[in-house]
PDB file of C-alpha atoms and ligand atoms in Angstrom:
ATOM      1  CA  UNK A   1     -20.721 -17.235  10.928  1.00 53.00           C
ATOM      2  CA  UNK A   2     -22.146 -13.666  12.982  1.00 67.00           C
ATOM      3  CA  UNK A   3     -19.358 -10.533  12.635  1.00 74.00           C
ATOM      4  CA  UNK A   4     -19.355 -11.292  16.471  1.00 81.00           C
ATOM      5  CA  UNK A   5     -18.439 -15.323  16.011  1.00 93.00           C
ATOM      6  CA  UNK A   6     -15.911 -14.357  13.180  1.00 95.00           C
ATOM      7  CA  UNK A   7     -14.268 -11.193  15.000  1.00 96.00           C
ATOM      8  CA  UNK A   8     -14.094 -13.668  17.970  1.00 97.00           C
ATOM      9  CA  UNK A   9     -11.933 -16.296  15.763  1.00 97.00           C
ATOM     10  CA  UNK A  10      -9.914 -14.091  14.196  1.00 98.00           C
ATOM     11  CA  UNK A  11      -8.627 -13.357  17.658  1.00 97.00           C
ATOM     12  CA  UNK A  12      -8.335 -16.583  18.936  1.00 97.00           C
ATOM     13  CA  UNK A  13      -6.070 -17.613  15.201  1.00 97.00           C
ATOM     14  CA  UNK A  14      -3.546 -13.955  16.042  1.00 96.00           C
ATOM     15  CA  UNK A  15      -3.366 -14.872  19.444  1.00 94.00           C
ATOM     16  CA  UNK A  16      -1.830 -18.415  18.399  1.00 94.00           C
ATOM     17  CA  UNK A  17      -0.050 -17.840  15.100  1.00 95.00           C
ATOM     18  CA  UNK A  18       3.469 -18.545  15.216  1.00 95.00           C
ATOM     19  CA  UNK A  19       3.664 -15.720  11.533  1.00 98.00           C
ATOM     20  CA  UNK A  20       1.770 -13.337  10.607  1.00 98.00           C
ATOM     21  CA  UNK A  21       1.417 -11.547   7.230  1.00 98.00           C
ATOM     22  CA  UNK A  22      -0.296  -8.544   7.098  1.00 98.00           C
ATOM     23  CA  UNK A  23      -1.356  -7.372   3.327  1.00 98.00           C
ATOM     24  CA  UNK A  24      -2.513  -3.835   3.021  1.00 98.00           C
ATOM     25  CA  UNK A  25      -3.946  -1.340   0.112  1.00 98.00           C
ATOM     26  CA  UNK A  26      -5.609   1.827  -0.151  1.00 96.00           C
ATOM     27  CA  UNK A  27      -8.954   0.983   1.612  1.00 96.00           C
ATOM     28  CA  UNK A  28      -6.820   1.156   5.162  1.00 98.00           C
ATOM     29  CA  UNK A  29      -5.464   4.843   4.034  1.00 97.00           C
ATOM     30  CA  UNK A  30      -8.762   5.553   2.771  1.00 96.00           C
ATOM     31  CA  UNK A  31     -10.274   6.648   6.233  1.00 95.00           C
ATOM     32  CA  UNK A  32      -6.678   9.152   6.711  1.00 98.00           C
ATOM     33  CA  UNK A  33      -8.440  10.553   3.525  1.00 95.00           C
ATOM     34  CA  UNK A  34      -6.170  10.096   0.904  1.00 93.00           C
ATOM     35  CA  UNK A  35      -7.945   8.806  -1.994  1.00 87.00           C
ATOM     36  CA  UNK A  36      -8.261   4.658  -3.257  1.00 87.00           C
ATOM     37  CA  UNK A  37      -7.771   4.531  -6.281  1.00 82.00           C
ATOM     38  CA  UNK A  38     -11.340   2.690  -7.983  1.00 78.00           C
ATOM     39  CA  UNK A  39     -13.608   5.022  -6.055  1.00 67.00           C
ATOM     40  CA  UNK A  40     -14.731   7.987  -6.993  1.00 63.00           C
ATOM     41  CA  UNK A  41     -12.514   9.965  -5.268  1.00 60.00           C
ATOM     42  CA  UNK A  42      -9.852   9.220  -7.115  1.00 58.00           C
ATOM     43  CA  UNK A  43     -10.759  11.100 -10.076  1.00 57.00           C
ATOM     44  CA  UNK A  44      -7.779  14.331 -11.009  1.00 64.00           C
ATOM     45  CA  UNK A  45      -8.941  16.255 -14.078  1.00 65.00           C
ATOM     46  CA  UNK A  46     -10.259  14.268 -16.307  1.00 69.00           C
ATOM     47  CA  UNK A  47      -7.354  11.639 -16.222  1.00 77.00           C
ATOM     48  CA  UNK A  48      -7.228   7.815 -14.352  1.00 79.00           C
ATOM     49  CA  UNK A  49      -4.068   6.950 -12.328  1.00 78.00           C
ATOM     50  CA  UNK A  50      -3.453   3.753 -14.755  1.00 77.00           C
ATOM     51  CA  UNK A  51      -2.922   6.515 -17.830  1.00 82.00           C
ATOM     52  CA  UNK A  52      -1.052   8.812 -15.482  1.00 89.00           C
ATOM     53  CA  UNK A  53       1.512   5.950 -13.782  1.00 92.00           C
ATOM     54  CA  UNK A  54       2.522   4.414 -16.574  1.00 94.00           C
ATOM     55  CA  UNK A  55       6.537   4.457 -17.871  1.00 96.00           C
ATOM     56  CA  UNK A  56       4.906   6.118 -21.247  1.00 95.00           C
ATOM     57  CA  UNK A  57       2.452   8.808 -19.707  1.00 95.00           C
ATOM     58  CA  UNK A  58       6.020   9.803 -18.244  1.00 96.00           C
ATOM     59  CA  UNK A  59       7.954   9.423 -21.627  1.00 95.00           C
ATOM     60  CA  UNK A  60       5.066  11.254 -23.304  1.00 94.00           C
ATOM     61  CA  UNK A  61       4.873  13.928 -20.542  1.00 94.00           C
ATOM     62  CA  UNK A  62       7.242  13.957 -18.041  1.00 96.00           C
ATOM     63  CA  UNK A  63       5.238  17.808 -16.573  1.00 96.00           C
ATOM     64  CA  UNK A  64       1.570  15.756 -16.878  1.00 94.00           C
ATOM     65  CA  UNK A  65       2.916  12.943 -14.509  1.00 95.00           C
ATOM     66  CA  UNK A  66       4.961  14.965 -12.341  1.00 96.00           C
ATOM     67  CA  UNK A  67       2.131  17.372 -11.825  1.00 94.00           C
ATOM     68  CA  UNK A  68      -0.817  14.314 -10.489  1.00 92.00           C
ATOM     69  CA  UNK A  69       2.439  13.262  -8.815  1.00 94.00           C
ATOM     70  CA  UNK A  70       2.872  17.256  -7.281  1.00 94.00           C
ATOM     71  CA  UNK A  71      -1.586  16.900  -6.222  1.00 92.00           C
ATOM     72  CA  UNK A  72      -0.415  13.567  -4.955  1.00 93.00           C
ATOM     73  CA  UNK A  73       2.207  14.593  -2.347  1.00 96.00           C
ATOM     74  CA  UNK A  74      -0.205  18.247  -1.299  1.00 95.00           C
ATOM     75  CA  UNK A  75      -2.893  15.568  -0.192  1.00 94.00           C
ATOM     76  CA  UNK A  76      -0.629  12.956   1.128  1.00 97.00           C
ATOM     77  CA  UNK A  77       1.634  15.561   2.917  1.00 97.00           C
ATOM     78  CA  UNK A  78      -1.919  16.503   4.691  1.00 97.00           C
ATOM     79  CA  UNK A  79      -2.878  12.772   6.274  1.00 98.00           C
ATOM     80  CA  UNK A  80      -2.102  11.883   9.534  1.00 98.00           C
ATOM     81  CA  UNK A  81      -1.859   7.675  10.478  1.00 98.00           C
ATOM     82  CA  UNK A  82      -5.487   6.654  11.653  1.00 98.00           C
ATOM     83  CA  UNK A  83      -6.513   3.924  14.100  1.00 98.00           C
ATOM     84  CA  UNK A  84      -5.831   0.751  11.291  1.00 98.00           C
ATOM     85  CA  UNK A  85      -2.252   2.511  11.074  1.00 98.00           C
ATOM     86  CA  UNK A  86      -1.099   1.961  13.931  1.00 98.00           C
ATOM     87  CA  UNK A  87      -2.950  -1.283  15.167  1.00 98.00           C
ATOM     88  CA  UNK A  88      -0.728  -2.816  12.511  1.00 98.00           C
ATOM     89  CA  UNK A  89       2.031  -1.571  14.071  1.00 98.00           C
ATOM     90  CA  UNK A  90       0.814  -2.451  16.976  1.00 98.00           C
ATOM     91  CA  UNK A  91       0.408  -5.999  16.025  1.00 97.00           C
ATOM     92  CA  UNK A  92       4.410  -5.940  14.769  1.00 98.00           C
ATOM     93  CA  UNK A  93       5.080  -4.786  18.136  1.00 97.00           C
ATOM     94  CA  UNK A  94       3.221  -8.225  19.717  1.00 96.00           C
ATOM     95  CA  UNK A  95       4.810 -10.828  17.509  1.00 95.00           C
ATOM     96  CA  UNK A  96       8.230 -11.343  16.719  1.00 93.00           C
ATOM     97  CA  UNK A  97       7.666 -13.364  13.643  1.00 97.00           C
ATOM     98  CA  UNK A  98       6.120 -10.464  11.356  1.00 98.00           C
ATOM     99  CA  UNK A  99       5.694  -8.529   8.065  1.00 98.00           C
ATOM    100  CA  UNK A 100       3.939  -6.164   6.140  1.00 98.00           C
ATOM    101  CA  UNK A 101       3.287  -5.939   2.872  1.00 98.00           C
ATOM    102  CA  UNK A 102       1.777  -2.616   1.465  1.00 98.00           C
ATOM    103  CA  UNK A 103       0.699  -1.728  -1.831  1.00 98.00           C
ATOM    104  CA  UNK A 104       0.293   1.768  -0.927  1.00 98.00           C
ATOM    105  CA  UNK A 105       2.888   4.426  -1.871  1.00 98.00           C
ATOM    106  CA  UNK A 106       1.744   7.014   0.610  1.00 98.00           C
ATOM    107  CA  UNK A 107       3.783   6.486   3.211  1.00 98.00           C
ATOM    108  CA  UNK A 108       1.537   6.356   6.552  1.00 98.00           C
ATOM    109  CA  UNK A 109       3.091   3.065   8.009  1.00 98.00           C
ATOM    110  CA  UNK A 110       6.299   4.174   8.461  1.00 98.00           C
ATOM    111  CA  UNK A 111       5.199   7.298   9.893  1.00 98.00           C
ATOM    112  CA  UNK A 112       2.446   4.834  12.291  1.00 98.00           C
ATOM    113  CA  UNK A 113       6.324   3.316  13.103  1.00 98.00           C
ATOM    114  CA  UNK A 114       6.094   0.119  11.167  1.00 98.00           C
ATOM    115  CA  UNK A 115       9.607  -1.543  10.487  1.00 98.00           C
ATOM    116  CA  UNK A 116       9.288  -4.606   9.679  1.00 98.00           C
ATOM    117  CA  UNK A 117       8.028  -3.721   6.053  1.00 98.00           C
ATOM    118  CA  UNK A 118       7.726  -3.990   1.713  1.00 98.00           C
ATOM    119  CA  UNK A 119       6.030  -1.302   0.087  1.00 98.00           C
ATOM    120  CA  UNK A 120       6.129  -2.821  -3.328  1.00 98.00           C
ATOM    121  CA  UNK A 121       4.796   0.153  -5.592  1.00 98.00           C
ATOM    122  CA  UNK A 122       7.007   2.498  -4.037  1.00 98.00           C
ATOM    123  CA  UNK A 123       6.472   5.487  -2.122  1.00 98.00           C
ATOM    124  CA  UNK A 124       5.750   9.058  -3.571  1.00 98.00           C
ATOM    125  CA  UNK A 125       8.589  10.700  -0.664  1.00 98.00           C
ATOM    126  CA  UNK A 126      11.350   8.741  -2.444  1.00 98.00           C
ATOM    127  CA  UNK A 127      12.807   9.745  -6.228  1.00 98.00           C
ATOM    128  CA  UNK A 128      14.918   7.724  -7.912  1.00 98.00           C
ATOM    129  CA  UNK A 129      17.514   9.305 -11.131  1.00 98.00           C
ATOM    130  CA  UNK A 130      15.614   7.860 -14.510  1.00 98.00           C
ATOM    131  CA  UNK A 131      19.443   8.251 -15.784  1.00 97.00           C
ATOM    132  CA  UNK A 132      21.936   6.421 -12.557  1.00 98.00           C
ATOM    133  CA  UNK A 133      19.550   4.588 -10.319  1.00 97.00           C
ATOM    134  CA  UNK A 134      19.808   6.952  -7.041  1.00 97.00           C
ATOM    135  CA  UNK A 135      17.202   6.892  -4.958  1.00 97.00           C
ATOM    136  CA  UNK A 136      17.040   9.170  -2.510  1.00 96.00           C
ATOM    137  CA  UNK A 137      14.096  10.960  -0.253  1.00 97.00           C
ATOM    138  CA  UNK A 138      11.902  13.971  -1.546  1.00 97.00           C
ATOM    139  CA  UNK A 139       9.702  16.233   0.738  1.00 97.00           C
ATOM    140  CA  UNK A 140       9.195  18.681  -1.140  1.00 97.00           C
ATOM    141  CA  UNK A 141       5.258  19.640  -1.617  1.00 96.00           C
ATOM    142  CA  UNK A 142       5.619  21.430  -4.272  1.00 94.00           C
ATOM    143  CA  UNK A 143       8.932  19.638  -5.588  1.00 96.00           C
ATOM    144  CA  UNK A 144      10.105  21.410  -8.721  1.00 94.00           C
ATOM    145  CA  UNK A 145       9.405  20.803 -11.969  1.00 90.00           C
ATOM    146  CA  UNK A 146      10.706  18.882 -13.931  1.00 94.00           C
ATOM    147  CA  UNK A 147      13.747  17.495 -11.282  1.00 96.00           C
ATOM    148  CA  UNK A 148      17.297  16.319 -11.676  1.00 97.00           C
ATOM    149  CA  UNK A 149      19.421  13.931 -10.282  1.00 97.00           C
ATOM    150  CA  UNK A 150      22.101  16.355  -7.808  1.00 95.00           C
ATOM    151  CA  UNK A 151      25.057  14.148  -8.913  1.00 95.00           C
ATOM    152  CA  UNK A 152      24.054  13.204 -13.431  1.00 97.00           C
ATOM    153  CA  UNK A 153      21.317  16.655 -13.211  1.00 97.00           C
ATOM    154  CA  UNK A 154      19.188  14.122 -14.523  1.00 97.00           C
ATOM    155  CA  UNK A 155      15.508  14.048 -14.337  1.00 97.00           C
ATOM    156  CA  UNK A 156      14.410  12.283 -11.968  1.00 98.00           C
ATOM    157  CA  UNK A 157      11.098  10.299 -11.612  1.00 98.00           C
ATOM    158  CA  UNK A 158       8.635   8.905  -8.708  1.00 98.00           C
ATOM    159  CA  UNK A 159       9.697   6.155  -6.823  1.00 98.00           C
ATOM    160  CA  UNK A 160       7.080   3.917  -7.490  1.00 97.00           C
ATOM    161  CA  UNK A 161       6.598   1.199  -9.893  1.00 97.00           C
ATOM    162  CA  UNK A 162       4.296   2.178 -12.009  1.00 96.00           C
ATOM    163  CA  UNK A 163       1.668  -0.414 -14.792  1.00 92.00           C
ATOM    164  CA  UNK A 164       3.644  -2.983 -16.610  1.00 93.00           C
ATOM    165  CA  UNK A 165       7.028  -2.685 -14.354  1.00 96.00           C
ATOM    166  CA  UNK A 166       8.176  -5.160 -12.070  1.00 96.00           C
ATOM    167  CA  UNK A 167       8.291  -5.321  -8.765  1.00 97.00           C
ATOM    168  CA  UNK A 168      11.629  -4.759  -8.055  1.00 96.00           C
ATOM    169  CA  UNK A 169      13.309  -8.340  -7.419  1.00 97.00           C
ATOM    170  CA  UNK A 170      14.355  -8.075  -3.937  1.00 97.00           C
ATOM    171  CA  UNK A 171      10.593  -7.211  -2.371  1.00 98.00           C
ATOM    172  CA  UNK A 172       9.053 -10.276  -4.595  1.00 97.00           C
ATOM    173  CA  UNK A 173      11.179 -12.109  -3.112  1.00 98.00           C
ATOM    174  CA  UNK A 174      10.516 -11.358   0.419  1.00 98.00           C
ATOM    175  CA  UNK A 175       6.607 -11.069  -0.817  1.00 98.00           C
ATOM    176  CA  UNK A 176       6.779 -15.506  -1.830  1.00 98.00           C
ATOM    177  CA  UNK A 177       9.693 -15.717   1.534  1.00 98.00           C
ATOM    178  CA  UNK A 178       5.958 -14.079   3.711  1.00 98.00           C
ATOM    179  CA  UNK A 179       3.510 -15.858   2.622  1.00 98.00           C
ATOM    180  CA  UNK A 180       4.922 -18.522   2.035  1.00 97.00           C
ATOM    181  CA  UNK A 181       6.134 -19.321   6.059  1.00 97.00           C
ATOM    182  CA  UNK A 182       2.588 -17.022   7.768  1.00 98.00           C
ATOM    183  CA  UNK A 183       0.073 -18.517   9.496  1.00 98.00           C
ATOM    184  CA  UNK A 184      -2.163 -16.387   9.132  1.00 98.00           C
ATOM    185  CA  UNK A 185      -2.809 -13.552   6.523  1.00 98.00           C
ATOM    186  CA  UNK A 186      -4.772 -10.425   7.508  1.00 98.00           C
ATOM    187  CA  UNK A 187      -5.735  -8.669   3.850  1.00 98.00           C
ATOM    188  CA  UNK A 188      -6.774  -5.398   4.484  1.00 98.00           C
ATOM    189  CA  UNK A 189      -8.235  -2.541   2.540  1.00 98.00           C
ATOM    190  CA  UNK A 190      -7.759  -3.695  -0.902  1.00 97.00           C
ATOM    191  CA  UNK A 191      -9.971  -4.493  -3.772  1.00 94.00           C
ATOM    192  CA  UNK A 192      -7.530  -6.734  -5.395  1.00 94.00           C
ATOM    193  CA  UNK A 193      -7.535  -6.771  -9.152  1.00 93.00           C
ATOM    194  CA  UNK A 194      -3.947  -5.130  -9.520  1.00 93.00           C
ATOM    195  CA  UNK A 195      -0.870  -8.368  -9.482  1.00 95.00           C
ATOM    196  CA  UNK A 196       1.443  -9.626  -8.518  1.00 96.00           C
ATOM    197  CA  UNK A 197      -0.636  -8.518  -4.919  1.00 97.00           C
ATOM    198  CA  UNK A 198      -3.854  -9.764  -5.984  1.00 97.00           C
ATOM    199  CA  UNK A 199      -2.598 -13.462  -6.535  1.00 97.00           C
ATOM    200  CA  UNK A 200      -0.991 -13.214  -2.586  1.00 98.00           C
ATOM    201  CA  UNK A 201      -3.890 -14.624  -0.903  1.00 98.00           C
ATOM    202  CA  UNK A 202      -4.445 -17.898  -3.063  1.00 97.00           C
ATOM    203  CA  UNK A 203      -0.053 -18.145  -2.814  1.00 98.00           C
ATOM    204  CA  UNK A 204      -0.645 -17.714   1.350  1.00 98.00           C
ATOM    205  CA  UNK A 205      -3.476 -20.118   1.204  1.00 97.00           C
ATOM    206  CA  UNK A 206      -2.043 -22.551  -1.194  1.00 97.00           C
ATOM    207  CA  UNK A 207       1.243 -23.237   2.231  1.00 95.00           C
ATOM    208  CA  UNK A 208      -2.051 -23.680   5.028  1.00 97.00           C
ATOM    209  CA  UNK A 209      -2.200 -19.898   5.465  1.00 98.00           C
ATOM    210  CA  UNK A 210      -5.536 -19.106   7.335  1.00 98.00           C
ATOM    211  CA  UNK A 211      -6.486 -16.132   5.473  1.00 98.00           C
ATOM    212  CA  UNK A 212      -8.941 -13.382   6.651  1.00 98.00           C
ATOM    213  CA  UNK A 213      -9.472 -10.408   4.594  1.00 98.00           C
ATOM    214  CA  UNK A 214     -10.779  -6.677   5.830  1.00 98.00           C
ATOM    215  CA  UNK A 215     -12.341  -4.616   3.617  1.00 97.00           C
ATOM    216  CA  UNK A 216     -15.663  -2.276   3.634  1.00 96.00           C
ATOM    217  CA  UNK A 217     -17.452  -3.992   0.054  1.00 94.00           C
ATOM    218  CA  UNK A 218     -16.274  -7.430  -0.909  1.00 96.00           C
ATOM    219  CA  UNK A 219     -13.733  -8.607  -3.617  1.00 96.00           C
ATOM    220  CA  UNK A 220     -13.158 -10.648  -5.816  1.00 95.00           C
ATOM    221  CA  UNK A 221     -10.758 -12.247  -3.206  1.00 93.00           C
ATOM    222  CA  UNK A 222     -13.951 -12.887  -0.785  1.00 96.00           C
ATOM    223  CA  UNK A 223     -14.899 -15.982  -2.372  1.00 95.00           C
ATOM    224  CA  UNK A 224     -11.312 -17.628  -1.289  1.00 96.00           C
ATOM    225  CA  UNK A 225     -10.478 -16.262   1.838  1.00 98.00           C
ATOM    226  CA  UNK A 226     -11.497 -18.017   5.121  1.00 98.00           C
ATOM    227  CA  UNK A 227     -13.405 -15.115   6.447  1.00 97.00           C
ATOM    228  CA  UNK A 228     -14.203 -11.376   5.970  1.00 97.00           C
ATOM    229  CA  UNK A 229     -15.091  -8.430   7.840  1.00 98.00           C
ATOM    230  CA  UNK A 230     -17.399  -6.023   6.231  1.00 97.00           C
ATOM    231  CA  UNK A 231     -16.333  -2.908   8.202  1.00 97.00           C
ATOM    232  CA  UNK A 232     -13.934   0.238   7.950  1.00 98.00           C
ATOM    233  CA  UNK A 233      -9.873   0.120   8.804  1.00 98.00           C
ATOM    234  CA  UNK A 234     -10.241   2.211  11.281  1.00 98.00           C
ATOM    235  CA  UNK A 235     -13.126   0.312  13.636  1.00 98.00           C
ATOM    236  CA  UNK A 236     -12.383  -3.153  13.174  1.00 98.00           C
ATOM    237  CA  UNK A 237      -8.282  -3.318  12.980  1.00 98.00           C
ATOM    238  CA  UNK A 238      -8.154  -2.226  15.859  1.00 98.00           C
ATOM    239  CA  UNK A 239     -10.645  -4.743  17.851  1.00 98.00           C
ATOM    240  CA  UNK A 240      -8.289  -7.543  16.408  1.00 97.00           C
ATOM    241  CA  UNK A 241      -5.561  -6.542  19.230  1.00 96.00           C
ATOM    242  CA  UNK A 242      -8.263  -6.373  22.104  1.00 94.00           C
ATOM    243  CA  UNK A 243      -7.815  -8.311  24.650  1.00 90.00           C
ATOM    244  CA  UNK A 244      -9.792 -11.611  23.653  1.00 86.00           C
TER     245      UNK A 244
HETATM  246  N1  APR B   1     -11.601   0.518   5.570  1.00 87.27           N
HETATM  247  C1  APR B   1     -11.420  -0.315   3.941  1.00 87.27           C
HETATM  248  N2  APR B   1     -11.675  -1.201   2.592  1.00 87.27           N
HETATM  249  C2  APR B   1     -11.685  -0.046   2.212  1.00 87.27           C
HETATM  250  C3  APR B   1     -12.555   1.595   3.020  1.00 87.27           C
HETATM  251  C4  APR B   1     -12.749   1.964   4.652  1.00 87.27           C
HETATM  252  N3  APR B   1     -12.221   3.017   5.384  1.00 87.27           N
HETATM  253  N4  APR B   1     -12.172   2.110   1.596  1.00 87.27           N
HETATM  254  C5  APR B   1     -11.840   2.187   1.213  1.00 87.27           C
HETATM  255  N5  APR B   1     -11.769   0.450   1.004  1.00 87.27           N
HETATM  256  C6  APR B   1     -11.769  -0.798   0.028  1.00 87.27           C
HETATM  257  C7  APR B   1     -12.899  -0.506  -1.061  1.00 87.27           C
HETATM  258  O1  APR B   1     -13.653  -0.992  -0.738  1.00 87.27           O
HETATM  259  C8  APR B   1     -11.387  -1.778  -2.065  1.00 87.27           C
HETATM  260  O2  APR B   1     -12.232  -2.354  -2.090  1.00 87.27           O
HETATM  261  O3  APR B   1     -10.871  -0.794   0.097  1.00 87.27           O
HETATM  262  C9  APR B   1     -10.318  -0.878  -1.681  1.00 87.27           C
HETATM  263  C10 APR B   1      -9.281  -0.415  -2.360  1.00 87.27           C
HETATM  264  O4  APR B   1      -9.119  -0.801  -3.840  1.00 87.27           O
HETATM  265  P1  APR B   1      -8.291   0.244  -4.531  1.00 87.27           P
HETATM  266  O5  APR B   1      -8.309   1.794  -4.661  1.00 87.27           O
HETATM  267  O6  APR B   1      -8.516  -0.206  -5.925  1.00 87.27           O
HETATM  268  O7  APR B   1      -6.991   0.462  -4.084  1.00 87.27           O
HETATM  269  P2  APR B   1      -6.154  -0.853  -4.244  1.00 87.27           P
HETATM  270  O8  APR B   1      -6.319  -2.564  -3.782  1.00 87.27           O
HETATM  271  O9  APR B   1      -4.217  -0.613  -3.317  1.00 87.27           O
HETATM  272  O10 APR B   1      -5.104  -0.502  -5.435  1.00 87.27           O
HETATM  273  C11 APR B   1      -4.208  -1.484  -6.043  1.00 87.27           C
HETATM  274  O11 APR B   1      -3.895  -0.106  -7.984  1.00 87.27           O
HETATM  275  O12 APR B   1      -4.192   1.911  -9.233  1.00 87.27           O
HETATM  276  C12 APR B   1      -2.874   0.818  -8.638  1.00 87.27           C
HETATM  277  O13 APR B   1      -0.919   0.912  -8.111  1.00 87.27           O
HETATM  278  C13 APR B   1      -2.240   1.501  -7.200  1.00 87.27           C
HETATM  279  O14 APR B   1      -1.297   0.330  -5.819  1.00 87.27           O
HETATM  280  C14 APR B   1      -2.823   0.840  -5.938  1.00 87.27           C
HETATM  281  C15 APR B   1      -3.261  -0.858  -7.214  1.00 87.27           C
END
């Protein structure tokens, strides 16, 4: 099928869908200037995200991990939601049964006004106490190294789900529910290699949803989805809301 007819088909599906779920990854924020993880821009010194975003890395060298998060905070603080974030927020307002699952920790969906969302990998603007577990907002750029808990003075960590850690139970439950109940799953800008999110397209498909992928490049999920639109999220997602 041509790109034009794929776009029309997806718009038809969206306009008749009762329940819509959207899954986003770093690709949707790339157009805002946030580096993706598996792209060439994702480098920081000579470390890979996978080597810093782990509980073991934090235990070994919490200062190094906080320096890396400070670098990311400085970068993300200068960014704004783009047309794709804004279109996802408009979709939420248009559809009563809507849920957004994002793997992004940059907070740009919230900045765009999205409210029905699960930030399944956490949020870079939140910190959590390594001892008492208290979570609080923290927008300091840079954040003091090492930051301390106001309640118990223990070291704070980023409120981020790291490699080797489980998603929060409430997020997993919510995701299972919205993936099983949706008529359409839109998968936007994720390489589809990090679980559990990498398995979400397949869960939705098994329960009968129409699954569409929007990405610059093919992914491991491309073979199982019903339709793929290749291109930049900021160009394609707004088109989905235009009248048929
Ligand atoms: N529009 C659409 N897609 C894009 C764009 C764009 N402008 N730019 C890049 N992409 C695509 C890339 O082709 C790639 O498939 O977005 C995807 C980004 O993939 P990753 O960098 O792997 O990001 P993501 O899938 O979100 O990573 C998942 O891995 O490191 C962890 O916790 C981190 O949440 C992250 C998780």
